[in-house]
C-alpha cells in the first residue's frame, strides 16, 4: 500500500513534533559511583540518602556501593585508581587524610563546579568538624560526612548509688567516683580500651589542648616528630595504670566481654570512655540506663574542643565536568539539614553543621537518651579551640596508633612500666613518620 | 592408540601447556617482577613519583629490629609447626597401618580437618582459647591469670603454632600413610623373625624407607609455614600481642595493605621468596645425597 504525499507530509510533521517534544530540555544524564564502608543499618541509611537524591531530580544518578570496611575500601580505592577505574566520590576514614592529601588523586570539594566553594562557606560547619579537612587557604578539601566524638559514658544507677547524678568531669573526680564505687562493691568502676589510641591518646589530648606531634600535629609539615611521651598524656597514662593496679579501672582484655564498649553495654562496668557511635550498641543491649558527660580533663587545666573521628568524602580526579556537576549536586543534597538529621536519627552519627545540630536538638525528644548524647557531643565539639585540638594530619597514623596500642597494652598487662612503653611507642611512631616523610619527599599539603 | 607420553612435534606440547603457562605468568610471575622492581624504589600508593633508591629498602630492613623479630617468629612457627605435625602424622600413620579393623573409617576422620579453612579455624579457636569463657577458663580458675594469649606473646605463639600443625596434619598423614603402605612387607617380616618389636621395626626399617615421603612433607610444610598461613594469623591473633605472632608474611601484609608502603612490602616479599627458594634448593642438594630411593 503506498502512502499519499499529503499523508506522508503530515506523518513526518507529527514525528518531528513528537521527537522534539521528547528531546527538548534534557541535559545529558550523569551517573557516578559513590563508594562507602558502612554496614548494616548504617549502610541502609546511606542507601536511603542515595535513593532520595536520585528520586529528587532526574538529571543525575548516584550509585552507592559498599566496599567492605575502612581498610578494605582504602585498598580498593588505591587499586582502582592505579587501574584508572576509580569512583568519582569515595568515603575515606580520617586516618587516611594525610595520604589522600598527598596522593595527587583528588580534587578539593570546594573546587567542584556551580559555586560549590561558596556553598560550602555558607554551610556553617561546626568548626572543629571541618578543621581537619581545610587546606592552607582555609578552603575545604574533603567533606566531613559520618563523624563521632568521644564522651564519658556512665551507668546512671551505679552513679546514683554513690550520690552522683552526672558523670564526673575531671580525672580527679573520676578516680574519686571509681574509689567510691569500689568501696560500694563494684568490681569494674571504669573500663579502658587500652589499644584504642583514638580515645585515650587523640581525644584526651585534644580536650586538654595538648599536641601529640610537632609541628602542629602534622598541619605544619610532613616531617613530624611525636611528643606524646611527655606532658599531660604521660601523666594520664601513668595515673590510669596506677588506677588499674588499685582496682579502680579494668583494661578491656581483663573483662568478660573482651571489649570496653560491650563490657559497659552489658552492665559489667560502670564507666567507659566511648565514641558517640557506641550509643547504638548500648541501646541495643538495653541493660544500662545511660548518662553521658564530657571527656574528663585534669582539674585546673582549660577545656578545649574534642575532635571528630569517622570518615569524610573525597572527590577523585579524572572525570568530565558533567560528572563533577552531579557530584556537587549530590554533596549539596547530603548537606541539607534534613539529610543530616535522617543520618543522625538512624545511625547516631553527629550533624556536621551548626544549623542541623540546632534543628536536631530543637526537635528531638528530651527524654530520649540519644538527645543527650548529641547535645553533649555538640557541647564538646564547640569548646574553645587550641592548636592541639585541631585534629591530626599525620602519615601512617593507623600504624602509629597500633604501635601505641601494642605498647600501652603491654604496660597495662604489667609487662613493662608505662614510661618505658610510651617511650617505645614514641620511637616506633617517629620511625613511621620518618618513613612517611621519605616516601612523600618534596610533597606539601594543599 | 599411542600410549607413550612423548610428543613428536615441538610445538604441540607448548600449545597444550599454554593456558597454564599464561595463568602462572599473569598471576604469579608478573606480580613478582613488579614487586621486584618496587623493592628498589620508593613507591607511593596512588602512583606518581617513585625514585630509584637502589638497595636502601633492603638496608633499612636489615637494621629493623622488628624485621628480625618477624624472622625469629617465622622460624619458631615453621619448625615448631612442621615438627609437631610431622611427629604426630608419623605416629598416626604407624598406628593406622597396624590397625586390624576400621582403617578406612579412621583415616577418613583424620583427614577431615583438611576441609577446614585455616581462617575458619582461627575464628573458632578465638572462642576456644578465650581465657574468660572458653574451656581454658577452667584452667584460669585453678591457676589465676595463667592462660592469657591476648597479653602473653609466648602463649599466643604456642596457640598459633598448634593451630597451624593441626591444619597441615591431614596432608602429612595422607602422604606418610601412602608411603608406609608402599614399604615392602618382606623387610618388616625379616626383622620380626630376628626378634625386632613393632616399635623397633618402625624406627629402624620403615622410617628410613619413608625418607622420600618425609622429605616431601617437610618441604611442603615449611613452604606453607614460611609463605602461607596468612588467614590463620589474621583471624586468630592479628599478629599480636605486640608483634609476638607476626611472621614475615604477616609483616608484608601490614606494611603493604595497612601501611600502604608498597616498597617495604615488596622488599619483604622478595626476602620471603629468596628464603623459600634457598630452603628448597638446600634441602634437595643436601638430602638427595643421603636418601636412597632404591627399594
XYZ file of C-alpha atoms in Angstrom:
741
model
C 0.000 0.000 0.000
C 1.506 3.319 -0.885
C 1.115 6.367 1.288
C -0.205 9.503 -0.365
C 2.075 12.544 -0.446
C -0.118 14.629 1.869
C -0.362 11.771 4.361
C 3.405 11.326 4.285
C 3.995 15.013 4.949
C 1.668 15.080 7.934
C 3.233 11.891 9.299
C 6.697 13.470 9.090
C 5.379 16.605 10.780
C 3.876 14.596 13.631
C 7.051 12.545 14.059
C 9.226 15.674 14.169
C 6.956 17.312 16.706
C 6.957 14.249 18.937
C 10.754 13.856 18.740
C 11.448 17.483 19.591
C 8.974 17.236 22.467
C 10.822 14.263 23.911
C 14.326 15.601 23.369
C 13.774 19.196 24.353
C 15.201 20.497 27.620
C 17.139 17.319 28.511
C 20.720 17.869 29.629
C 22.902 14.735 29.313
C 22.394 12.433 32.310
C 25.422 11.959 34.527
C 25.875 8.818 36.583
C 28.675 8.278 39.058
C 29.663 5.849 41.777
C 29.935 6.580 45.488
C 31.982 4.036 47.457
C 31.468 3.772 51.199
C 32.441 1.499 54.066
C 29.344 1.434 56.278
C 27.462 -1.743 57.087
C 24.127 -2.891 58.424
C 21.661 -0.180 59.257
C 24.324 2.459 58.613
C 24.505 1.234 55.026
C 20.721 1.364 54.865
C 20.815 4.988 55.965
C 23.313 5.780 53.200
C 21.192 3.895 50.664
C 18.167 5.943 51.741
C 20.098 9.137 51.090
C 21.238 7.910 47.682
C 17.744 6.838 46.686
C 16.413 10.156 47.939
C 18.860 12.067 45.762
C 18.033 10.005 42.695
C 14.322 10.489 43.286
C 14.587 14.211 43.911
C 15.809 15.001 40.400
C 16.009 13.210 37.081
C 19.234 14.511 35.597
C 21.912 12.877 37.721
C 22.212 9.484 39.265
C 24.424 8.195 42.040
C 25.203 4.502 42.528
C 26.154 3.801 46.131
C 28.330 0.755 46.692
C 29.547 -0.719 49.929
C 33.173 -1.845 49.626
C 33.841 -3.592 52.942
C 35.301 -1.862 55.984
C 37.527 1.229 56.004
C 40.702 -0.795 55.383
C 39.162 -2.754 52.503
C 37.812 0.447 50.989
C 41.190 2.167 51.167
C 42.919 -0.727 49.443
C 40.242 -0.875 46.765
C 40.447 2.841 46.049
C 44.221 2.598 45.651
C 43.917 -0.384 43.320
C 41.075 1.223 41.362
C 42.962 4.464 40.912
C 46.018 2.624 39.653
C 43.811 0.791 37.170
C 42.059 4.025 36.135
C 38.737 2.662 37.413
C 38.287 4.906 40.432
C 34.864 6.106 41.651
C 34.041 9.788 41.358
C 33.240 10.023 45.067
C 34.614 7.900 47.858
C 34.469 7.771 51.627
C 37.789 7.559 53.456
C 38.418 7.211 57.177
C 40.020 10.189 58.865
C 43.217 8.196 59.393
C 43.876 8.293 55.648
C 43.613 12.087 55.378
C 47.356 12.727 55.044
C 47.762 10.053 52.368
C 44.783 11.354 50.399
C 46.020 14.937 50.534
C 49.428 13.941 49.152
C 48.116 11.446 46.643
C 47.559 13.884 43.803
C 44.498 11.805 43.012
C 41.808 14.034 44.473
C 40.001 17.259 43.670
C 39.145 19.585 46.538
C 35.399 19.594 47.198
C 35.466 23.381 47.208
C 36.720 23.259 43.602
C 33.613 21.488 42.361
C 31.574 23.466 39.795
C 28.405 25.503 40.221
C 29.610 27.625 43.096
C 30.370 24.722 45.403
C 33.113 26.647 47.195
C 30.697 29.393 48.115
C 28.008 26.922 49.143
C 30.474 25.222 51.488
C 31.369 28.527 53.086
C 27.690 29.220 53.671
C 27.009 25.744 55.024
C 28.156 26.673 58.509
C 30.179 23.658 59.530
C 30.892 23.143 63.190
C 34.477 24.488 63.158
C 36.157 21.534 64.860
C 34.407 19.133 62.477
C 35.708 20.805 59.319
C 39.120 21.878 60.649
C 40.999 18.640 59.826
C 39.927 18.921 56.194
C 40.768 22.533 55.462
C 43.684 23.483 53.228
C 46.252 26.151 53.946
C 43.965 28.738 52.324
C 41.060 27.736 54.530
C 39.109 26.082 51.726
C 37.532 22.708 52.306
C 39.354 19.770 50.691
C 37.101 16.925 51.781
C 33.532 16.812 53.072
C 33.054 15.532 56.652
C 30.233 13.007 56.492
C 29.843 10.482 59.291
C 31.503 11.774 62.412
C 31.516 10.981 66.088
C 33.423 12.202 69.111
C 34.432 10.797 72.492
C 32.428 11.211 75.674
C 32.334 9.642 79.115
C 29.532 7.062 79.276
C 28.277 6.099 82.722
C 25.681 3.858 84.305
C 23.080 6.138 85.926
C 22.042 3.592 88.517
C 25.522 2.942 89.808
C 26.411 6.616 89.894
C 23.257 7.176 91.875
C 24.421 4.605 94.405
C 27.385 6.800 95.259
C 25.376 10.001 95.159
C 26.248 11.307 91.696
C 23.616 12.406 89.181
C 26.036 13.344 86.392
C 29.314 11.796 85.279
C 32.451 13.406 86.743
C 34.190 15.998 84.585
C 37.746 15.863 85.882
C 40.125 12.923 86.163
C 40.441 13.556 89.875
C 36.670 13.261 90.235
C 36.648 10.149 88.050
C 39.173 8.465 90.361
C 37.180 9.572 93.396
C 33.990 8.152 91.892
C 35.778 4.919 90.995
C 37.079 4.633 94.562
C 33.593 5.178 95.937
C 32.178 2.578 93.532
C 34.859 0.113 94.533
C 34.061 0.588 98.208
C 30.393 0.043 97.374
C 31.329 -3.359 95.954
C 31.693 -2.598 92.259
C 34.281 -4.845 90.566
C 34.658 -2.684 87.451
C 34.200 1.040 88.111
C 35.975 2.150 84.910
C 36.887 0.129 81.812
C 39.677 1.131 79.417
C 40.085 0.035 75.798
C 43.852 0.131 76.074
C 44.558 -0.407 72.371
C 42.315 2.362 71.046
C 44.555 5.391 70.664
C 41.721 7.493 69.259
C 40.032 7.588 72.655
C 42.905 7.542 75.108
C 45.517 9.480 73.125
C 43.951 11.639 70.425
C 40.711 12.726 72.125
C 42.088 13.156 75.638
C 44.985 15.241 74.317
C 42.621 17.372 72.222
C 40.390 18.062 75.227
C 43.458 19.291 77.089
C 44.698 21.218 74.033
C 47.930 19.204 74.102
C 49.872 18.401 70.938
C 50.591 14.793 70.007
C 53.227 15.685 67.407
C 55.093 18.703 66.155
C 54.727 20.736 64.074
C 51.071 21.371 64.997
C 50.022 17.701 64.942
C 51.246 17.454 61.360
C 49.486 20.502 59.947
C 52.818 22.316 59.906
C 54.542 19.907 57.538
C 55.478 16.331 56.707
C 58.492 15.858 58.960
C 56.525 15.075 62.114
C 58.065 14.215 65.461
C 55.868 12.800 68.165
C 55.718 14.418 71.603
C 53.133 12.374 73.486
C 55.836 10.884 75.694
C 55.882 13.983 77.860
C 53.309 16.310 79.342
C 49.697 15.584 80.050
C 49.414 12.330 78.079
C 52.188 10.605 80.019
C 50.633 11.884 83.231
C 47.229 10.498 82.242
C 48.562 7.082 81.223
C 50.607 6.770 84.405
C 47.573 7.682 86.506
C 45.385 5.195 84.635
C 47.919 2.431 85.154
C 48.006 3.181 88.864
C 44.216 3.082 88.833
C 44.342 -0.378 87.277
C 46.795 -1.535 89.936
C 44.467 -0.157 92.628
C 41.484 -1.959 91.150
C 39.729 1.270 90.151
C 39.932 0.564 86.433
C 39.953 -2.627 84.374
C 41.675 -2.996 80.989
C 39.400 -4.376 78.251
C 41.283 -7.665 77.927
C 40.570 -8.493 81.571
C 36.803 -8.134 81.219
C 34.386 -10.926 80.487
C 33.069 -9.141 77.426
C 36.563 -8.633 75.999
C 35.925 -5.119 74.677
C 35.249 -1.930 76.618
C 32.076 -0.965 74.726
C 30.481 -4.373 75.234
C 31.662 -4.507 78.847
C 29.873 -1.228 79.502
C 26.810 -2.079 77.424
C 26.242 -5.378 79.236
C 26.497 -3.677 82.600
C 29.789 -5.274 83.556
C 31.479 -1.903 84.063
C 30.136 1.385 85.396
C 32.019 3.969 83.329
C 33.778 3.971 79.987
C 35.230 6.457 77.535
C 33.250 5.798 74.386
C 32.609 7.095 70.917
C 29.159 8.626 70.480
C 28.621 5.918 67.890
C 28.720 3.353 70.732
C 25.286 4.580 71.742
C 23.823 2.131 69.224
C 25.477 -0.815 70.998
C 24.339 0.378 74.410
C 20.780 0.904 73.220
C 20.664 -2.485 71.520
C 21.866 -4.260 74.686
C 19.195 -2.434 76.651
C 20.705 -3.185 80.051
C 22.203 0.143 81.079
C 20.483 3.394 81.960
C 22.895 5.637 80.081
C 24.081 9.064 81.166
C 26.841 10.881 79.297
C 29.296 13.601 80.154
C 32.177 15.487 78.631
C 35.542 13.800 78.388
C 37.373 14.281 81.691
C 40.284 16.716 81.931
C 42.649 17.422 84.789
C 41.428 19.934 87.363
C 42.975 23.329 86.823
C 43.521 22.830 83.083
C 41.463 24.566 80.408
C 38.948 22.538 78.481
C 39.199 22.605 74.709
C 37.127 21.043 71.971
C 37.384 17.341 71.241
C 37.974 16.246 67.675
C 35.924 14.028 65.444
C 36.540 10.506 64.328
C 34.834 8.907 61.398
C 35.112 9.475 57.698
C 34.911 12.137 55.042
C 34.067 12.179 51.350
C 36.730 12.694 48.688
C 36.268 13.558 45.020
C 38.635 11.658 42.725
C 40.324 13.097 39.662
C 39.785 12.038 36.075
C 36.157 12.743 35.293
C 34.160 15.035 32.983
C 32.709 18.336 34.206
C 29.229 16.815 33.888
C 30.115 14.170 36.469
C 31.563 16.790 38.817
C 28.350 18.809 38.466
C 26.449 15.709 39.511
C 28.781 15.088 42.454
C 28.355 18.700 43.554
C 24.572 18.325 43.422
C 24.781 15.113 45.475
C 27.003 16.737 48.115
C 24.628 19.667 48.414
C 21.829 17.162 48.916
C 23.811 15.470 51.696
C 24.470 18.801 53.375
C 20.787 19.679 53.669
C 19.741 19.671 57.323
C 17.027 17.123 56.527
C 19.618 14.689 55.149
C 21.906 15.166 58.137
C 19.083 14.633 60.583
C 17.989 11.496 58.761
C 21.510 10.102 59.112
C 21.759 11.154 62.770
C 18.428 9.613 63.757
C 19.253 6.220 62.284
C 22.972 5.906 62.938
C 23.829 8.160 65.866
C 26.496 9.963 63.854
C 26.580 13.669 64.592
C 25.309 16.529 62.425
C 28.184 18.382 60.789
C 26.686 21.864 60.521
C 25.614 24.189 63.348
C 22.218 24.626 61.716
C 21.489 20.905 61.564
C 22.703 20.386 65.128
C 20.415 23.104 66.464
C 17.453 21.772 64.497
C 18.050 18.285 65.837
C 18.202 19.473 69.428
C 15.130 21.661 68.983
C 13.043 18.858 67.529
C 14.356 15.904 69.499
C 12.600 14.266 72.414
C 14.415 15.340 75.605
C 13.612 12.037 77.267
C 15.397 10.082 74.537
C 18.957 9.326 75.749
C 20.244 9.860 72.196
C 19.321 13.532 72.508
C 21.629 13.851 75.493
C 24.394 12.125 73.539
C 24.122 14.522 70.596
C 23.706 17.561 72.864
C 26.764 16.678 74.947
C 28.761 15.883 71.821
C 27.835 19.249 70.320
C 28.912 20.937 73.529
C 32.177 19.002 73.450
C 32.886 19.917 69.825
C 32.206 23.617 70.332
C 34.523 24.226 73.277
C 37.263 26.825 72.709
C 39.909 25.626 70.278
C 43.661 25.327 70.629
C 46.457 24.341 68.271
C 46.369 20.885 69.814
C 42.636 20.422 69.273
C 42.528 20.906 65.529
C 42.827 17.204 64.777
C 45.785 15.322 63.335
C 47.227 15.313 59.855
C 49.820 12.588 60.251
C 51.029 9.928 57.859
C 50.956 6.216 58.691
C 48.769 7.212 61.610
C 46.984 3.844 61.638
C 50.282 2.070 62.255
C 51.398 4.730 64.748
C 48.242 4.237 66.769
C 48.597 0.439 66.503
C 52.148 0.719 67.866
C 50.876 2.928 70.707
C 48.128 0.402 71.422
C 50.587 -2.512 71.475
C 52.995 -0.850 73.884
C 50.374 0.640 76.186
C 48.528 -2.687 76.409
C 51.813 -4.357 77.400
C 52.167 -1.778 80.159
C 48.625 -2.331 81.402
C 49.310 -6.059 81.376
C 52.200 -5.400 83.723
C 54.919 -6.372 81.295
C 56.719 -3.038 81.395
C 56.400 0.345 83.034
C 54.132 2.902 81.422
C 57.007 5.342 80.970
C 59.000 2.690 79.123
C 56.014 1.720 76.993
C 55.209 5.289 75.984
C 58.886 5.910 75.159
C 58.992 2.832 72.924
C 55.719 3.841 71.303
C 57.207 7.224 70.538
C 60.294 5.654 68.947
C 58.171 3.456 66.696
C 55.940 6.408 65.838
C 58.920 8.563 64.885
C 60.283 5.789 62.635
C 56.922 5.535 60.868
C 56.734 9.307 60.474
C 60.254 9.389 59.029
C 59.356 6.670 56.519
C 56.248 8.619 55.502
C 58.247 11.814 55.047
C 60.778 9.892 52.955
C 58.172 8.413 50.618
C 56.486 11.771 50.094
C 59.666 13.841 49.963
C 59.099 17.204 48.308
C 55.407 16.852 48.977
C 53.353 19.571 50.590
C 49.820 19.659 51.906
C 47.461 21.759 49.777
C 46.383 -45.696 20.046
C 49.599 -44.102 21.091
C 50.286 -44.977 24.740
C 53.549 -43.181 25.360
C 53.666 -39.603 26.617
C 56.190 -38.446 24.072
C 55.072 -35.903 21.524
C 56.842 -35.944 18.174
C 56.006 -32.320 17.398
C 57.912 -29.496 19.065
C 55.066 -27.003 19.302
C 52.158 -29.199 20.345
C 53.304 -29.602 23.972
C 53.855 -25.866 24.231
C 50.419 -25.099 22.858
C 48.788 -27.586 25.199
C 50.613 -26.090 28.182
C 49.970 -22.505 27.093
C 46.820 -21.883 29.187
C 48.540 -22.960 32.393
C 51.699 -21.044 31.498
C 49.573 -17.975 30.835
C 47.866 -18.229 34.216
C 51.149 -18.701 36.051
C 52.672 -15.864 34.089
C 49.863 -13.396 34.719
C 49.059 -14.256 38.325
C 52.487 -15.138 39.628
C 55.461 -14.035 37.555
C 54.100 -10.640 36.513
C 53.304 -9.525 40.091
C 56.607 -10.922 41.349
C 58.515 -8.950 38.711
C 56.516 -5.832 39.609
C 57.257 -6.329 43.302
C 60.923 -6.906 42.461
C 61.081 -3.521 40.733
C 59.158 -1.833 43.552
C 61.671 -3.093 46.108
C 64.268 -0.781 44.556
C 62.105 2.364 44.595
C 60.002 4.429 46.976
C 56.563 3.638 45.605
C 53.584 5.805 46.535
C 50.189 4.128 46.953
C 48.365 6.242 44.381
C 51.271 6.251 41.951
C 53.284 9.261 40.970
C 56.984 9.768 41.525
C 58.874 6.641 42.514
C 62.568 7.465 42.740
C 65.060 4.648 42.336
C 66.946 4.196 45.612
C 68.954 1.076 44.970
C 69.289 -1.290 47.900
C 68.189 1.186 50.559
C 64.924 -0.631 51.225
C 66.875 -3.803 51.942
C 69.417 -1.941 54.081
C 66.618 -0.372 56.113
C 65.171 -3.828 56.679
C 68.493 -5.245 57.867
C 68.651 -2.633 60.613
C 65.000 -3.000 61.626
C 64.699 -4.955 64.868
C 61.079 -5.806 64.184
C 62.083 -7.485 60.899
C 64.488 -9.817 62.703
C 61.798 -10.442 65.288
C 59.470 -11.479 62.457
C 62.186 -13.820 61.121
C 62.523 -15.372 64.565
C 58.763 -15.800 64.910
C 58.587 -17.350 61.442
C 61.377 -19.763 62.343
C 59.758 -20.867 65.589
C 56.386 -21.110 63.887
C 57.741 -23.120 60.942
C 59.968 -25.531 62.845
C 57.532 -25.980 65.706
C 54.537 -26.435 63.449
C 56.204 -28.720 60.954
C 57.973 -30.744 63.617
C 54.821 -31.186 65.634
C 52.688 -32.106 62.648
C 55.299 -34.485 61.230
C 55.766 -36.323 64.514
C 52.056 -36.638 65.086
C 51.477 -37.742 61.488
C 54.203 -40.387 61.713
C 52.734 -41.831 64.872
C 49.204 -41.776 63.498
C 50.299 -43.333 60.195
C 52.106 -46.107 62.010
C 49.134 -46.828 64.246
C 46.701 -46.691 61.338
C 48.856 -49.044 59.338
C 48.835 -51.546 62.179
C 45.131 -51.216 62.937
C 43.397 -54.508 62.107
C 39.921 -53.057 61.589
C 38.336 -49.793 60.525
C 41.387 -48.355 58.805
C 39.356 -46.666 56.120
C 36.894 -45.050 58.524
C 39.585 -43.870 60.922
C 41.690 -42.484 58.098
C 38.598 -40.692 56.845
C 38.004 -38.960 60.180
C 41.614 -37.956 60.489
C 41.604 -36.315 57.088
C 38.517 -34.137 57.726
C 40.494 -31.164 59.144
C 41.827 -30.692 55.610
C 38.399 -29.325 54.673
C 38.524 -26.636 57.332
C 39.913 -23.350 56.019
C 42.631 -22.010 58.328
C 40.760 -18.723 58.649
C 37.713 -20.575 59.973
C 39.915 -22.438 62.411
C 41.286 -19.116 63.633
C 37.815 -17.777 64.366
C 36.790 -20.926 66.236
C 39.999 -21.027 68.240
C 39.499 -17.435 69.353
C 36.493 -18.646 71.284
C 38.065 -21.888 72.423
C 41.184 -20.121 73.713
C 39.285 -17.251 75.332
C 40.533 -17.063 78.918
C 37.181 -15.858 80.268
C 34.584 -18.024 78.594
C 36.354 -20.858 76.779
C 37.436 -24.254 78.118
C 40.623 -22.583 79.318
C 38.569 -20.568 81.787
C 38.629 -23.672 83.993
C 42.423 -23.582 83.913
C 42.337 -19.948 84.912
C 40.097 -20.594 87.894
C 42.592 -23.165 89.177
C 45.688 -21.056 88.419
C 44.591 -17.407 88.159
C 45.963 -15.430 85.210
C 47.779 -18.434 83.830
C 46.316 -18.550 80.305
C 46.067 -15.202 78.535
C 47.135 -15.342 74.890
C 45.832 -11.821 74.244
C 48.537 -10.494 76.518
C 51.279 -13.176 76.704
C 53.210 -13.403 73.437
C 54.670 -16.844 74.105
C 51.224 -18.326 74.726
C 49.861 -16.674 71.596
C 52.677 -18.158 69.514
C 52.125 -21.562 71.082
C 48.438 -21.397 70.237
C 49.175 -20.298 66.686
C 51.789 -22.998 66.130
C 49.487 -25.694 67.468
C 46.677 -24.450 65.214
C 48.983 -24.489 62.206
C 50.162 -28.003 62.997
C 46.508 -29.076 63.152
C 45.862 -27.691 59.673
C 48.777 -29.469 57.990
C 48.455 -32.743 59.880
C 45.939 -34.365 57.497
C 48.126 -33.688 54.473
C 51.147 -35.166 56.232
C 49.111 -38.166 57.306
C 47.882 -38.916 53.806
C 51.369 -38.739 52.311
C 53.043 -40.727 55.066
C 50.349 -43.383 55.179
C 50.633 -43.888 51.427
C 54.412 -44.072 51.753
C 54.153 -46.519 54.618
C 51.854 -48.805 52.700
C 54.364 -48.843 49.833
C 57.095 -50.223 52.071
C 57.522 -53.906 51.163
C 56.435 -56.176 53.983
C 59.366 -58.514 53.466
C 61.747 -56.236 55.356
C 59.448 -55.993 58.356
C 58.809 -59.708 58.327
C 62.515 -60.462 58.210
C 63.125 -58.120 61.110
C 60.287 -59.694 63.053
C 61.876 -63.091 62.533
C 65.060 -61.660 64.020
C 63.108 -60.632 67.104
C 62.523 -56.894 66.495
C 59.378 -55.482 68.149
C 56.874 -53.297 66.280
C 58.405 -50.022 67.506
C 61.933 -51.119 66.675
C 60.767 -52.230 63.217
C 59.116 -48.866 62.691
C 62.110 -46.791 63.718
C 64.860 -48.767 62.068
C 63.209 -50.012 58.912
C 60.027 -48.261 57.977
C 61.007 -44.691 58.785
C 64.263 -44.776 56.773
C 62.374 -46.268 53.849
C 59.826 -43.488 54.261
C 62.565 -40.892 53.870
C 61.459 -39.584 50.439
C 57.913 -39.053 51.734
C 59.210 -37.375 54.881
C 61.399 -35.064 52.830
C 58.476 -34.148 50.632
C 56.273 -33.485 53.647
C 58.907 -31.320 55.321
C 59.391 -29.190 52.225
C 55.670 -28.684 51.660
C 55.086 -27.852 55.319
C 57.974 -25.405 55.531
C 56.823 -23.623 52.383
C 53.329 -23.364 53.809
C 54.680 -22.075 57.125
C 57.062 -19.503 55.673
C 54.999 -18.276 52.730
C 51.412 -19.086 53.718
C 49.273 -19.206 56.859
C 48.076 -15.649 56.481
C 44.423 -16.482 57.014
C 45.091 -18.232 60.301
C 47.114 -15.388 61.762
C 44.674 -12.732 60.583
C 41.703 -14.346 62.304
C 43.422 -15.751 65.392
C 45.863 -13.170 66.686
C 46.252 -10.433 64.057
C 49.987 -10.591 64.586
C 49.668 -9.680 68.250
C 50.192 -9.250 71.088
C 52.781 -6.631 70.231
C 54.212 -8.499 67.252
C 54.608 -11.846 69.007
C 52.841 -13.737 66.208
C 53.851 -11.531 63.295
C 55.510 -13.763 60.737
C 57.263 -12.431 57.648
C 54.164 -12.865 55.525
C 52.001 -11.029 58.052
C 54.577 -8.289 58.254
C 54.465 -7.920 54.466
C 50.673 -7.648 54.715
C 50.868 -4.982 57.448
C 53.367 -2.895 55.521
C 51.605 -3.185 52.178
C 47.898 -3.271 52.953
C 47.624 -1.381 56.230
C 50.548 0.979 55.823
C 50.228 1.287 52.012
C 54.042 1.209 51.913
C 54.305 -0.825 48.705
C 58.087 -0.718 48.511
C 58.674 -2.022 52.023
C 56.118 -4.765 51.498
C 57.725 -5.775 48.197
C 61.129 -5.901 49.860
C 59.886 -8.331 52.477
C 58.185 -10.402 49.771
C 61.496 -10.706 47.923
C 63.164 -11.827 51.137
C 60.482 -14.495 51.607
C 60.878 -15.734 48.029
C 64.641 -15.893 48.423
C 64.312 -17.750 51.721
C 61.868 -20.327 50.372
C 63.963 -20.826 47.250
C 67.125 -21.277 49.294
C 65.364 -23.693 51.648
C 64.159 -25.852 48.784
C 67.473 -25.831 46.923
C 69.409 -26.628 50.080
C 67.120 -29.457 51.045
C 67.300 -31.130 47.667
C 71.059 -30.828 47.363
C 71.787 -31.927 50.894
C 69.112 -34.511 51.405
C 69.273 -36.055 47.951
C 72.712 -37.445 48.597
C 71.651 -39.048 51.876
C 68.416 -40.630 50.746
C 68.380 -43.843 48.840
C 65.359 -44.320 46.697
C 66.125 -47.902 45.887
C 63.666 -50.331 47.363
